[in-house]
Amino acid sequence: GQNIDQPTEMTATEGAIVQINCTYQTSGFNGLFWYQQHAGEAPTFLSYNVLDGLEEKGRFSSFLSRSKGYSYLLLKELQMKDSASYLCAVRQDSNYQLIWGAGTKLIIKP
Amino acid sequence: ETGVTQTPRHLVMGMTNKKSLKCEQHLGHNAMYWYKQSAKKPLELMFVYNFKEQTENNSVPSRFSPECPNSSHLFLHLHTLQPEDSALYLCASSQDPIGGLETQYFGPGTRLLVL
């Protein structure tokens, strides 16, 4: 079966670092995406990994290990505006469609 | 207008009503998608259109009927819905679902409540 797991909710402090994990079991793999979704708004693209390793983009980094079926999103220097849900999605190699995790709600406290 | 727009943003309907959701993308993309998002559940892909042709229908009940008259517009016609259909309906578009990096751009969604 197809399965993507993320923690339901995490809490972190403003200025700190937080790591959001995503594990997946899919019948095929053609890349992993992270999206950010603020309450009541559209999901917006954050990062894409298709090869193993770390992709850094400003305060956000995303890591992938295909052999372990594992990814994480690392957020540094947390700001209050980072309070949102973070969605992990795997693109299938059969039909190129995305399979989504349920999202991790990140709460930032002062 | 830029990006992906959806109307209406909120909709309340009875189980016997007929309504339509509209999505428009101003990005010049070739593929459009309908997703259902329920609280604390993963996004569920409903339909995919690529160059106006439906390429995916993920076992969606016939009370949901999509229409894609051109690459920029996508509709979801609703008829005889059930309370469990209450959810956020998201539209997305992408340039090319087959080749290379495939980033989907989402609209703000229509919050649907079925009474």
Tab-separated table of C-alpha atoms in Angstrom:
chain	number	residue	atom	x	y	z
A	1	GLY	CA	0.000	0.000	0.000
A	2	GLN	CA	0.861	3.658	-0.153
A	3	ASN	CA	1.572	5.401	3.116
A	4	ILE	CA	3.092	8.700	4.172
A	5	ASP	CA	3.568	9.475	7.860
A	6	GLN	CA	4.209	12.811	9.525
A	7	PRO	CA	3.702	13.946	13.122
A	8	THR	CA	0.313	15.553	13.583
A	9	GLU	CA	1.508	18.559	15.542
A	10	MET	CA	4.737	20.107	16.788
A	11	THR	CA	5.513	23.114	18.957
A	12	ALA	CA	8.677	25.194	18.837
A	13	THR	CA	9.979	28.500	20.128
A	14	GLU	CA	10.586	31.632	18.099
A	15	GLY	CA	14.239	31.828	17.030
A	16	ALA	CA	14.830	28.103	17.503
A	17	ILE	CA	15.265	25.239	15.013
A	18	VAL	CA	12.694	22.546	14.296
A	19	GLN	CA	12.857	19.369	12.222
A	20	ILE	CA	9.685	17.884	10.732
A	21	ASN	CA	10.030	14.264	9.682
A	22	CYS	CA	8.260	12.392	6.911
A	23	THR	CA	8.480	8.666	6.241
A	24	TYR	CA	6.983	7.046	3.199
A	25	GLN	CA	6.175	3.632	1.807
A	26	THR	CA	5.108	3.863	-1.805
A	27	SER	CA	5.160	1.477	-4.724
A	28	GLY	CA	7.267	3.916	-6.735
A	29	PHE	CA	9.200	7.121	-6.188
A	30	ASN	CA	9.835	10.101	-8.436
A	31	GLY	CA	10.586	12.877	-5.981
A	32	LEU	CA	9.422	14.278	-2.663
A	33	PHE	CA	7.840	17.676	-2.110
A	34	TRP	CA	7.284	19.863	0.922
A	35	TYR	CA	4.497	22.424	0.933
A	36	GLN	CA	3.501	25.038	3.508
A	37	GLN	CA	-0.151	25.791	4.215
A	38	HIS	CA	-1.289	28.623	6.456
A	39	ALA	CA	-4.738	28.248	7.952
A	40	GLY	CA	-7.417	29.072	5.400
A	41	GLU	CA	-4.915	29.506	2.599
A	42	ALA	CA	-3.552	27.573	-0.371
A	43	PRO	CA	-0.616	25.194	0.010
A	44	THR	CA	2.561	26.781	-1.362
A	45	PHE	CA	5.640	24.977	-2.646
A	46	LEU	CA	8.703	24.919	-0.396
A	47	SER	CA	11.122	22.310	-1.672
A	48	TYR	CA	11.714	19.301	-3.890
A	49	ASN	CA	14.152	16.399	-3.444
A	50	VAL	CA	14.710	13.597	-5.910
A	51	LEU	CA	18.302	12.641	-5.018
A	52	ASP	CA	19.662	11.759	-1.584
A	53	GLY	CA	21.042	14.605	0.420
A	54	LEU	CA	20.287	18.057	1.698
A	55	GLU	CA	18.752	20.910	-0.285
A	56	GLU	CA	19.118	24.302	1.363
A	57	LYS	CA	16.986	27.320	0.595
A	58	GLY	CA	17.422	30.182	3.004
A	59	ARG	CA	16.082	29.320	6.439
A	60	PHE	CA	14.526	26.107	5.127
A	61	SER	CA	16.354	22.891	4.233
A	62	SER	CA	15.024	19.532	3.115
A	63	PHE	CA	16.769	16.176	3.353
A	64	LEU	CA	16.048	12.899	1.573
A	65	SER	CA	17.185	9.318	2.065
A	66	ARG	CA	15.571	7.107	-0.563
A	67	SER	CA	16.938	3.880	0.899
A	68	LYS	CA	15.269	4.680	4.224
A	69	GLY	CA	12.096	6.156	2.779
A	70	TYR	CA	12.718	9.230	4.895
A	71	SER	CA	12.766	12.976	4.544
A	72	TYR	CA	12.851	15.911	6.883
A	73	LEU	CA	12.202	19.627	6.626
A	74	LEU	CA	14.472	21.775	8.782
A	75	LEU	CA	13.370	25.262	9.702
A	76	LYS	CA	15.945	27.597	11.274
A	77	GLU	CA	15.574	30.930	13.065
A	78	LEU	CA	11.882	30.323	13.501
A	79	GLN	CA	9.542	33.248	13.096
A	80	MET	CA	5.932	33.561	14.205
A	81	LYS	CA	4.856	33.565	10.555
A	82	ASP	CA	6.215	30.017	10.245
A	83	SER	CA	3.189	28.806	12.191
A	84	ALA	CA	1.441	26.699	9.548
A	85	SER	CA	0.874	23.139	8.413
A	86	TYR	CA	3.699	21.457	6.517
A	87	LEU	CA	2.688	18.860	3.947
A	88	CYS	CA	4.932	16.095	2.650
A	89	ALA	CA	4.081	14.572	-0.749
A	90	VAL	CA	5.670	11.828	-2.835
A	91	ARG	CA	5.402	11.763	-6.597
A	92	GLN	CA	4.706	8.362	-8.026
A	93	ASP	CA	6.693	7.133	-11.002
A	94	SER	CA	3.705	5.309	-12.509
A	95	ASN	CA	1.402	8.240	-13.186
A	96	TYR	CA	3.455	11.153	-11.778
A	97	GLN	CA	0.700	12.049	-9.329
A	98	LEU	CA	1.345	13.129	-5.756
A	99	ILE	CA	0.516	11.100	-2.662
A	100	TRP	CA	0.139	13.364	0.339
A	101	GLY	CA	0.754	13.068	4.042
A	102	ALA	CA	-1.840	14.469	6.440
A	103	GLY	CA	0.419	17.396	7.310
A	104	THR	CA	2.200	18.569	10.445
A	105	LYS	CA	0.757	21.572	12.233
A	106	LEU	CA	3.635	23.656	13.549
A	107	ILE	CA	2.917	26.045	16.407
A	108	ILE	CA	5.495	28.727	17.150
A	109	LYS	CA	5.509	30.248	20.628
A	110	PRO	CA	7.212	33.501	21.625
B	1	GLU	CA	-5.416	38.367	-11.642
B	2	THR	CA	-2.432	36.136	-11.087
B	3	GLY	CA	-1.917	32.539	-10.035
B	4	VAL	CA	-4.867	30.264	-9.413
B	5	THR	CA	-8.243	31.654	-8.411
B	6	GLN	CA	-11.297	29.830	-7.121
B	7	THR	CA	-14.893	30.876	-6.658
B	8	PRO	CA	-16.825	30.848	-4.493
B	9	ARG	CA	-14.588	30.849	-1.431
B	10	HIS	CA	-17.382	29.570	0.782
B	11	LEU	CA	-20.483	27.571	-0.107
B	12	VAL	CA	-23.327	26.177	1.954
B	13	MET	CA	-25.727	23.865	0.178
B	14	GLY	CA	-28.467	21.407	0.919
B	15	MET	CA	-28.316	17.803	-0.161
B	16	THR	CA	-30.742	18.374	-3.025
B	17	ASN	CA	-29.023	21.460	-4.448
B	18	LYS	CA	-26.917	21.721	-7.577
B	19	LYS	CA	-23.920	24.030	-7.492
B	20	SER	CA	-20.651	24.482	-9.338
B	21	LEU	CA	-17.153	25.366	-8.219
B	22	LYS	CA	-14.970	27.344	-10.585
B	23	CYS	CA	-11.200	27.440	-10.925
B	24	GLU	CA	-9.123	29.598	-13.231
B	25	GLN	CA	-5.351	29.589	-13.664
B	26	HIS	CA	-3.413	32.489	-15.141
B	27	LEU	CA	-0.063	30.700	-15.322
B	28	GLY	CA	-0.215	29.199	-18.799
B	29	HIS	CA	-0.152	25.679	-17.377
B	30	ASN	CA	-1.344	22.570	-19.157
B	31	ALA	CA	-2.607	20.454	-16.266
B	32	MET	CA	-5.309	21.146	-13.687
B	33	TYR	CA	-6.366	19.203	-10.609
B	34	TRP	CA	-9.193	18.953	-8.099
B	35	TYR	CA	-8.333	17.899	-4.555
B	36	LYS	CA	-10.484	17.340	-1.475
B	37	GLN	CA	-8.989	18.356	1.869
B	38	SER	CA	-10.723	17.177	5.049
B	39	ALA	CA	-9.547	18.067	8.531
B	40	LYS	CA	-6.476	16.110	9.633
B	41	LYS	CA	-6.547	13.946	6.513
B	42	PRO	CA	-4.209	13.888	3.518
B	43	LEU	CA	-5.123	15.736	0.399
B	44	GLU	CA	-7.218	13.432	-1.783
B	45	LEU	CA	-6.706	13.733	-5.508
B	46	MET	CA	-10.068	13.675	-7.274
B	47	PHE	CA	-9.499	14.524	-10.927
B	48	VAL	CA	-6.648	15.460	-13.234
B	49	TYR	CA	-6.924	17.141	-16.602
B	50	ASN	CA	-3.948	17.366	-18.920
B	51	PHE	CA	-4.391	19.458	-22.065
B	52	LYS	CA	-8.159	19.453	-21.388
B	53	GLU	CA	-8.314	15.651	-21.313
B	54	GLN	CA	-9.211	13.849	-18.103
B	55	THR	CA	-6.299	11.589	-17.206
B	56	GLU	CA	-7.198	10.629	-13.632
B	57	ASN	CA	-10.440	9.893	-11.840
B	58	ASN	CA	-9.684	8.457	-8.432
B	59	SER	CA	-12.938	6.567	-7.910
B	60	VAL	CA	-14.836	9.740	-7.189
B	61	PRO	CA	-18.627	9.373	-6.730
B	62	SER	CA	-20.704	10.488	-9.702
B	63	ARG	CA	-22.285	13.268	-7.637
B	64	PHE	CA	-19.040	15.128	-8.450
B	65	SER	CA	-18.754	15.958	-12.123
B	66	PRO	CA	-15.712	17.808	-13.494
B	67	GLU	CA	-15.585	19.931	-16.616
B	68	CYS	CA	-12.536	21.405	-18.314
B	69	PRO	CA	-13.527	23.575	-21.304
B	70	ASN	CA	-9.946	24.797	-21.854
B	71	SER	CA	-6.538	24.646	-20.199
B	72	SER	CA	-7.246	27.713	-18.076
B	73	HIS	CA	-10.620	26.803	-16.601
B	74	LEU	CA	-11.839	23.919	-14.496
B	75	PHE	CA	-15.246	23.356	-12.962
B	76	LEU	CA	-16.580	20.915	-10.409
B	77	HIS	CA	-20.313	20.398	-10.664
B	78	LEU	CA	-21.975	19.244	-7.459
B	79	HIS	CA	-25.263	17.387	-7.272
B	80	THR	CA	-27.045	15.565	-4.458
B	81	LEU	CA	-24.120	15.794	-2.075
B	82	GLN	CA	-23.884	14.177	1.339
B	83	PRO	CA	-22.830	15.808	4.636
B	84	GLU	CA	-19.559	13.855	4.537
B	85	ASP	CA	-18.673	15.767	1.371
B	86	SER	CA	-18.184	18.885	3.478
B	87	ALA	CA	-14.520	19.819	3.060
B	88	LEU	CA	-12.110	22.271	1.479
B	89	TYR	CA	-11.938	21.755	-2.279
B	90	LEU	CA	-8.634	22.836	-3.745
B	91	CYS	CA	-7.814	23.435	-7.360
B	92	ALA	CA	-4.221	23.269	-8.591
B	93	SER	CA	-2.367	23.626	-11.851
B	94	SER	CA	1.034	22.592	-13.155
B	95	GLN	CA	3.059	23.088	-16.290
B	96	ASP	CA	3.773	19.518	-17.258
B	97	PRO	CA	2.811	16.584	-15.033
B	98	ILE	CA	5.088	14.188	-16.882
B	99	GLY	CA	8.397	15.905	-17.416
B	100	GLY	CA	10.913	17.123	-14.881
B	101	LEU	CA	10.226	19.110	-11.754
B	102	GLU	CA	6.518	19.190	-11.260
B	103	THR	CA	5.399	21.955	-8.947
B	104	GLN	CA	1.690	22.313	-8.417
B	105	TYR	CA	0.279	25.747	-7.731
B	106	PHE	CA	-2.850	25.837	-5.624
B	107	GLY	CA	-5.834	28.099	-5.428
B	108	PRO	CA	-7.194	29.273	-2.060
B	109	GLY	CA	-9.935	26.655	-2.074
B	110	THR	CA	-13.688	26.575	-1.664
B	111	ARG	CA	-14.903	25.743	1.830
B	112	LEU	CA	-18.011	23.611	1.272
B	113	LEU	CA	-20.610	22.785	3.891
B	114	VAL	CA	-23.376	20.338	3.022
B	115	LEU	CA	-26.396	20.433	5.297
